PDB file of C-alpha atoms in Angstrom:
ATOM      1  CA  MET A1399      59.554  58.779 113.818  1.00 49.00           C
ATOM      2  CA  ALA A1400      56.125  58.598 112.076  1.00 54.00           C
ATOM      3  CA  ILE A1401      55.524  56.887 109.043  1.00 55.00           C
ATOM      4  CA  GLU A1402      53.072  58.836 106.723  1.00 55.00           C
ATOM      5  CA  ASN A1403      50.788  56.219 105.251  1.00 55.00           C
ATOM      6  CA  THR A1404      48.986  58.041 102.658  1.00 57.00           C
ATOM      7  CA  ALA A1405      47.687  57.382  99.352  1.00 53.00           C
ATOM      8  CA  GLU A1406      50.211  59.620  97.374  1.00 54.00           C
ATOM      9  CA  SER A1407      53.071  57.906  98.744  1.00 58.00           C
ATOM     10  CA  ARG A1408      51.907  54.664  97.885  1.00 66.00           C
ATOM     11  CA  THR A1409      50.888  55.445  93.928  1.00 62.00           C
ATOM     12  CA  PRO A1410      53.979  55.601  91.615  1.00 68.00           C
ATOM     13  CA  LYS A1411      54.422  59.131  90.008  1.00 72.00           C
ATOM     14  CA  TRP A1412      54.206  57.641  86.491  1.00 68.00           C
ATOM     15  CA  LEU A1413      50.747  55.752  86.930  1.00 64.00           C
ATOM     16  CA  LEU A1414      48.565  58.949  86.164  1.00 65.00           C
ATOM     17  CA  PRO A1415      50.466  60.149  83.091  1.00 71.00           C
ATOM     18  CA  VAL A1416      50.099  56.210  81.786  1.00 65.00           C
ATOM     19  CA  ALA A1417      46.739  55.992  82.515  1.00 66.00           C
ATOM     20  CA  LEU A1418      45.545  59.191  80.874  1.00 65.00           C
ATOM     21  CA  GLY A1419      47.683  57.946  77.805  1.00 66.00           C
ATOM     22  CA  VAL A1420      46.048  54.954  77.616  1.00 64.00           C
ATOM     23  CA  ALA A1421      42.563  56.506  77.831  1.00 68.00           C
ATOM     24  CA  LEU A1422      43.337  59.038  75.125  1.00 62.00           C
ATOM     25  CA  LEU A1423      44.752  56.044  72.953  1.00 62.00           C
ATOM     26  CA  ALA A1424      41.365  54.267  73.462  1.00 68.00           C
ATOM     27  CA  VAL A1425      38.903  57.082  72.833  1.00 65.00           C
ATOM     28  CA  ALA A1426      41.576  57.639  69.390  1.00 66.00           C
ATOM     29  CA  ALA A1427      41.156  54.097  68.375  1.00 67.00           C
ATOM     30  CA  ALA A1428      37.312  54.552  69.070  1.00 68.00           C
ATOM     31  CA  ALA A1429      37.150  57.509  66.513  1.00 67.00           C
ATOM     32  CA  VAL A1430      39.233  55.840  64.048  1.00 65.00           C
ATOM     33  CA  VAL A1431      36.908  52.608  64.083  1.00 64.00           C
ATOM     34  CA  VAL A1432      33.551  54.884  63.508  1.00 64.00           C
ATOM     35  CA  CYS A1433      35.108  56.690  60.848  1.00 60.00           C
ATOM     36  CA  LEU A1434      36.230  53.482  59.025  1.00 64.00           C
ATOM     37  CA  ARG A1435      32.725  51.693  59.701  1.00 66.00           C
ATOM     38  CA  SER A1436      30.837  54.642  58.617  1.00 63.00           C
ATOM     39  CA  ARG A1437      32.784  54.981  55.475  1.00 62.00           C
ATOM     40  CA  GLY A1438      33.192  51.638  54.575  1.00 52.00           C
ATOM     41  CA  GLY A1439      29.984  50.169  55.694  1.00 48.00           C
ATOM     42  CA  ALA A1440      27.705  52.861  53.539  1.00 48.00           C
ATOM     43  CA  GLU A1441      26.629  51.416  50.077  1.00 50.00           C
ATOM     44  CA  PRO A1442      27.621  53.826  47.458  1.00 45.00           C
ATOM     45  CA  GLU A1443      24.864  55.895  45.774  1.00 50.00           C
ATOM     46  CA  LYS A1444      23.401  54.376  42.627  1.00 49.00           C
ATOM     47  CA  PRO A1445      22.832  56.999  40.018  1.00 50.00           C
ATOM     48  CA  ALA A1446      19.356  57.790  39.884  1.00 54.00           C
ATOM     49  CA  ASP A1447      17.313  57.452  36.503  1.00 60.00           C
ATOM     50  CA  SER A1448      16.355  61.315  35.511  1.00 72.00           C
ATOM     51  CA  TYR A1449      13.185  59.918  34.362  1.00 75.00           C
ATOM     52  CA  ASP A1450      11.522  58.530  37.215  1.00 81.00           C
ATOM     53  CA  THR A1451       8.257  60.109  36.861  1.00 84.00           C
ATOM     54  CA  ARG A1452       5.466  59.810  34.918  1.00 86.00           C
ATOM     55  CA  TYR A1453       5.748  60.813  31.215  1.00 87.00           C
ATOM     56  CA  ALA A1454       9.284  62.122  32.274  1.00 87.00           C
ATOM     57  CA  ARG A1455       9.893  60.130  28.859  1.00 88.00           C
ATOM     58  CA  MET A1456       8.692  63.232  27.004  1.00 89.00           C
ATOM     59  CA  HIS A1457      11.486  65.374  28.060  1.00 88.00           C
ATOM     60  CA  ASP A1458      14.247  62.744  26.822  1.00 90.00           C
ATOM     61  CA  PRO A1459      15.756  64.252  23.721  1.00 92.00           C
ATOM     62  CA  ALA A1460      16.957  61.065  22.344  1.00 92.00           C
ATOM     63  CA  TYR A1461      13.474  59.504  22.808  1.00 93.00           C
ATOM     64  CA  LEU A1462      11.630  62.342  21.059  1.00 94.00           C
ATOM     65  CA  LYS A1463      14.367  61.856  18.061  1.00 95.00           C
ATOM     66  CA  GLU A1464      13.590  58.127  17.699  1.00 95.00           C
ATOM     67  CA  LEU A1465       9.762  58.866  17.740  1.00 95.00           C
ATOM     68  CA  ASP A1466      10.327  61.426  15.218  1.00 95.00           C
ATOM     69  CA  ALA A1467      12.259  59.446  13.114  1.00 95.00           C
ATOM     70  CA  LEU A1468       9.599  56.686  13.319  1.00 96.00           C
ATOM     71  CA  ARG A1469       6.935  59.265  12.393  1.00 96.00           C
ATOM     72  CA  GLN A1470       9.012  60.505   9.262  1.00 96.00           C
ATOM     73  CA  GLU A1471       9.392  56.945   8.111  1.00 96.00           C
ATOM     74  CA  GLN A1472       5.417  56.650   8.718  1.00 95.00           C
ATOM     75  CA  LYS A1473       4.825  59.489   6.556  1.00 96.00           C
ATOM     76  CA  GLY A1474       6.936  57.863   3.970  1.00 95.00           C
ATOM     77  CA  ILE A1475       5.052  54.728   3.936  1.00 95.00           C
ATOM     78  CA  ALA A1476       1.544  56.700   4.099  1.00 95.00           C
ATOM     79  CA  ARG A1477       2.850  58.288   0.747  1.00 95.00           C
ATOM     80  CA  LEU A1478       3.603  54.789  -0.628  1.00 94.00           C
ATOM     81  CA  LEU A1479       0.115  53.409   0.669  1.00 94.00           C
ATOM     82  CA  GLY A1480      -1.353  56.248  -1.243  1.00 94.00           C
ATOM     83  CA  GLU A1481       0.632  55.502  -4.700  1.00 93.00           C
ATOM     84  CA  ALA A1482      -0.303  52.035  -4.177  1.00 93.00           C
ATOM     85  CA  GLN A1483      -3.980  52.389  -3.634  1.00 93.00           C
ATOM     86  CA  ALA A1484      -3.956  54.931  -6.633  1.00 93.00           C
ATOM     87  CA  ALA A1485      -2.064  52.173  -8.723  1.00 92.00           C
ATOM     88  CA  LEU A1486      -4.445  49.498  -7.865  1.00 91.00           C
ATOM     89  CA  GLU A1487      -7.497  51.638  -8.934  1.00 91.00           C
ATOM     90  CA  GLN A1488      -5.933  52.488 -12.178  1.00 91.00           C
ATOM     91  CA  ALA A1489      -5.180  48.548 -12.901  1.00 90.00           C
ATOM     92  CA  LYS A1490      -8.706  47.704 -11.859  1.00 89.00           C
ATOM     93  CA  GLU A1491      -9.690  49.213 -14.872  1.00 88.00           C
ATOM     94  CA  LYS A1492      -7.481  47.096 -17.151  1.00 86.00           C
ATOM     95  CA  GLY A1493      -8.678  44.133 -15.244  1.00 86.00           C
ATOM     96  CA  GLU A1494      -7.881  42.065 -12.594  1.00 85.00           C
ATOM     97  CA  ASP A1495      -6.186  39.235 -14.339  1.00 87.00           C
ATOM     98  CA  SER A1496      -3.436  42.012 -15.966  1.00 87.00           C
ATOM     99  CA  GLU A1497       0.031  42.285 -15.041  1.00 91.00           C
ATOM    100  CA  GLU A1498      -0.283  46.075 -13.946  1.00 91.00           C
ATOM    101  CA  PHE A1499      -3.065  44.607 -11.434  1.00 91.00           C
ATOM    102  CA  LYS A1500      -0.579  42.101  -9.793  1.00 91.00           C
ATOM    103  CA  ALA A1501       2.215  44.117  -9.833  1.00 92.00           C
ATOM    104  CA  ALA A1502      -0.201  47.101  -7.947  1.00 92.00           C
ATOM    105  CA  GLN A1503      -1.217  44.670  -5.431  1.00 93.00           C
ATOM    106  CA  ALA A1504       2.680  43.566  -4.852  1.00 94.00           C
ATOM    107  CA  LYS A1505       3.129  47.074  -4.364  1.00 93.00           C
ATOM    108  CA  MET A1506       0.214  47.352  -1.850  1.00 94.00           C
ATOM    109  CA  ALA A1507       1.109  44.366  -0.113  1.00 95.00           C
ATOM    110  CA  ALA A1508       4.667  45.756   0.257  1.00 94.00           C
ATOM    111  CA  ALA A1509       3.395  49.023   1.863  1.00 94.00           C
ATOM    112  CA  LYS A1510       1.191  47.242   4.349  1.00 95.00           C
ATOM    113  CA  GLU A1511       3.966  45.337   5.404  1.00 96.00           C
ATOM    114  CA  ALA A1512       6.239  48.379   5.730  1.00 95.00           C
ATOM    115  CA  PHE A1513       3.565  50.041   7.705  1.00 95.00           C
ATOM    116  CA  GLN A1514       3.210  47.032  10.033  1.00 96.00           C
ATOM    117  CA  LYS A1515       6.800  46.880  10.560  1.00 96.00           C
ATOM    118  CA  ASN A1516       6.936  50.609  11.592  1.00 96.00           C
ATOM    119  CA  ARG A1517       3.821  50.392  13.857  1.00 96.00           C
ATOM    120  CA  ILE A1518       5.652  46.956  15.682  1.00 96.00           C
ATOM    121  CA  LYS A1519       8.978  49.349  16.010  1.00 96.00           C
ATOM    122  CA  ALA A1520       6.965  52.462  17.318  1.00 96.00           C
ATOM    123  CA  GLN A1521       4.909  50.161  19.812  1.00 97.00           C
ATOM    124  CA  THR A1522       8.387  48.383  21.153  1.00 96.00           C
ATOM    125  CA  LEU A1523      10.140  51.902  21.530  1.00 95.00           C
ATOM    126  CA  VAL A1524       7.545  53.104  23.531  1.00 95.00           C
ATOM    127  CA  ARG A1525       6.611  49.996  25.343  1.00 96.00           C
ATOM    128  CA  ASP A1526      10.145  49.684  26.507  1.00 94.00           C
ATOM    129  CA  ARG A1527      10.439  53.327  27.651  1.00 94.00           C
ATOM    130  CA  ILE A1528       7.340  52.996  29.740  1.00 94.00           C
ATOM    131  CA  MET A1529       8.651  49.913  31.215  1.00 94.00           C
ATOM    132  CA  GLN A1530      11.864  51.715  31.868  1.00 92.00           C
ATOM    133  CA  GLU A1531       9.826  54.583  33.658  1.00 92.00           C
ATOM    134  CA  ASN A1532       8.004  52.132  35.725  1.00 93.00           C
ATOM    135  CA  ASP A1533      10.915  50.449  36.902  1.00 92.00           C
ATOM    136  CA  ALA A1534      12.405  53.813  37.858  1.00 91.00           C
ATOM    137  CA  ILE A1535       9.276  55.004  39.524  1.00 91.00           C
ATOM    138  CA  LYS A1536       9.375  51.518  41.558  1.00 92.00           C
ATOM    139  CA  ALA A1537      12.936  51.783  42.492  1.00 91.00           C
ATOM    140  CA  LYS A1538      12.381  55.279  43.853  1.00 88.00           C
ATOM    141  CA  GLN A1539       9.647  54.263  45.650  1.00 89.00           C
ATOM    142  CA  GLU A1540      11.266  51.399  47.386  1.00 89.00           C
ATOM    143  CA  ALA A1541      14.264  53.536  48.046  1.00 86.00           C
ATOM    144  CA  SER A1542      12.004  56.269  49.730  1.00 84.00           C
ATOM    145  CA  LYS A1543      10.410  53.560  51.848  1.00 86.00           C
ATOM    146  CA  GLU A1544      13.966  52.401  52.783  1.00 83.00           C
ATOM    147  CA  LYS A1545      14.689  55.764  54.052  1.00 78.00           C
ATOM    148  CA  GLY A1546      11.511  56.228  55.752  1.00 75.00           C
ATOM    149  CA  GLU A1547      10.226  59.052  53.877  1.00 59.00           C
TER     150      GLU A1547
END
């Protein structure tokens, strides 16, 4: 009687299916980890400022509407300045000590003050928008550098 000493007789029959099952589970676990890492690790996209190019503000309807309102206000102030100038010229004929002249001077001073306030509002609006635009352009450039474009 000969005893066979082969590898097949020493290896249990359940070992191969178990080894294959463990290998498949390891591959599946690795795939899950990769998927979770790529989904959770990525930063959510920030909405880009749609006005991130030079002079893009000139295509923004809200900005243009604000500028138009300031222009309309300027037209009204210009009309007041003209009226105040005419009143001042007429009051000069009556003398610089007259009540009419003092009232015309006060009217002119009020019109000049309104003009200055309007000018400051317009400058502030434009300056703020240009700064916002420049910040958006800078952020776009930095994002582009990070991506390696």
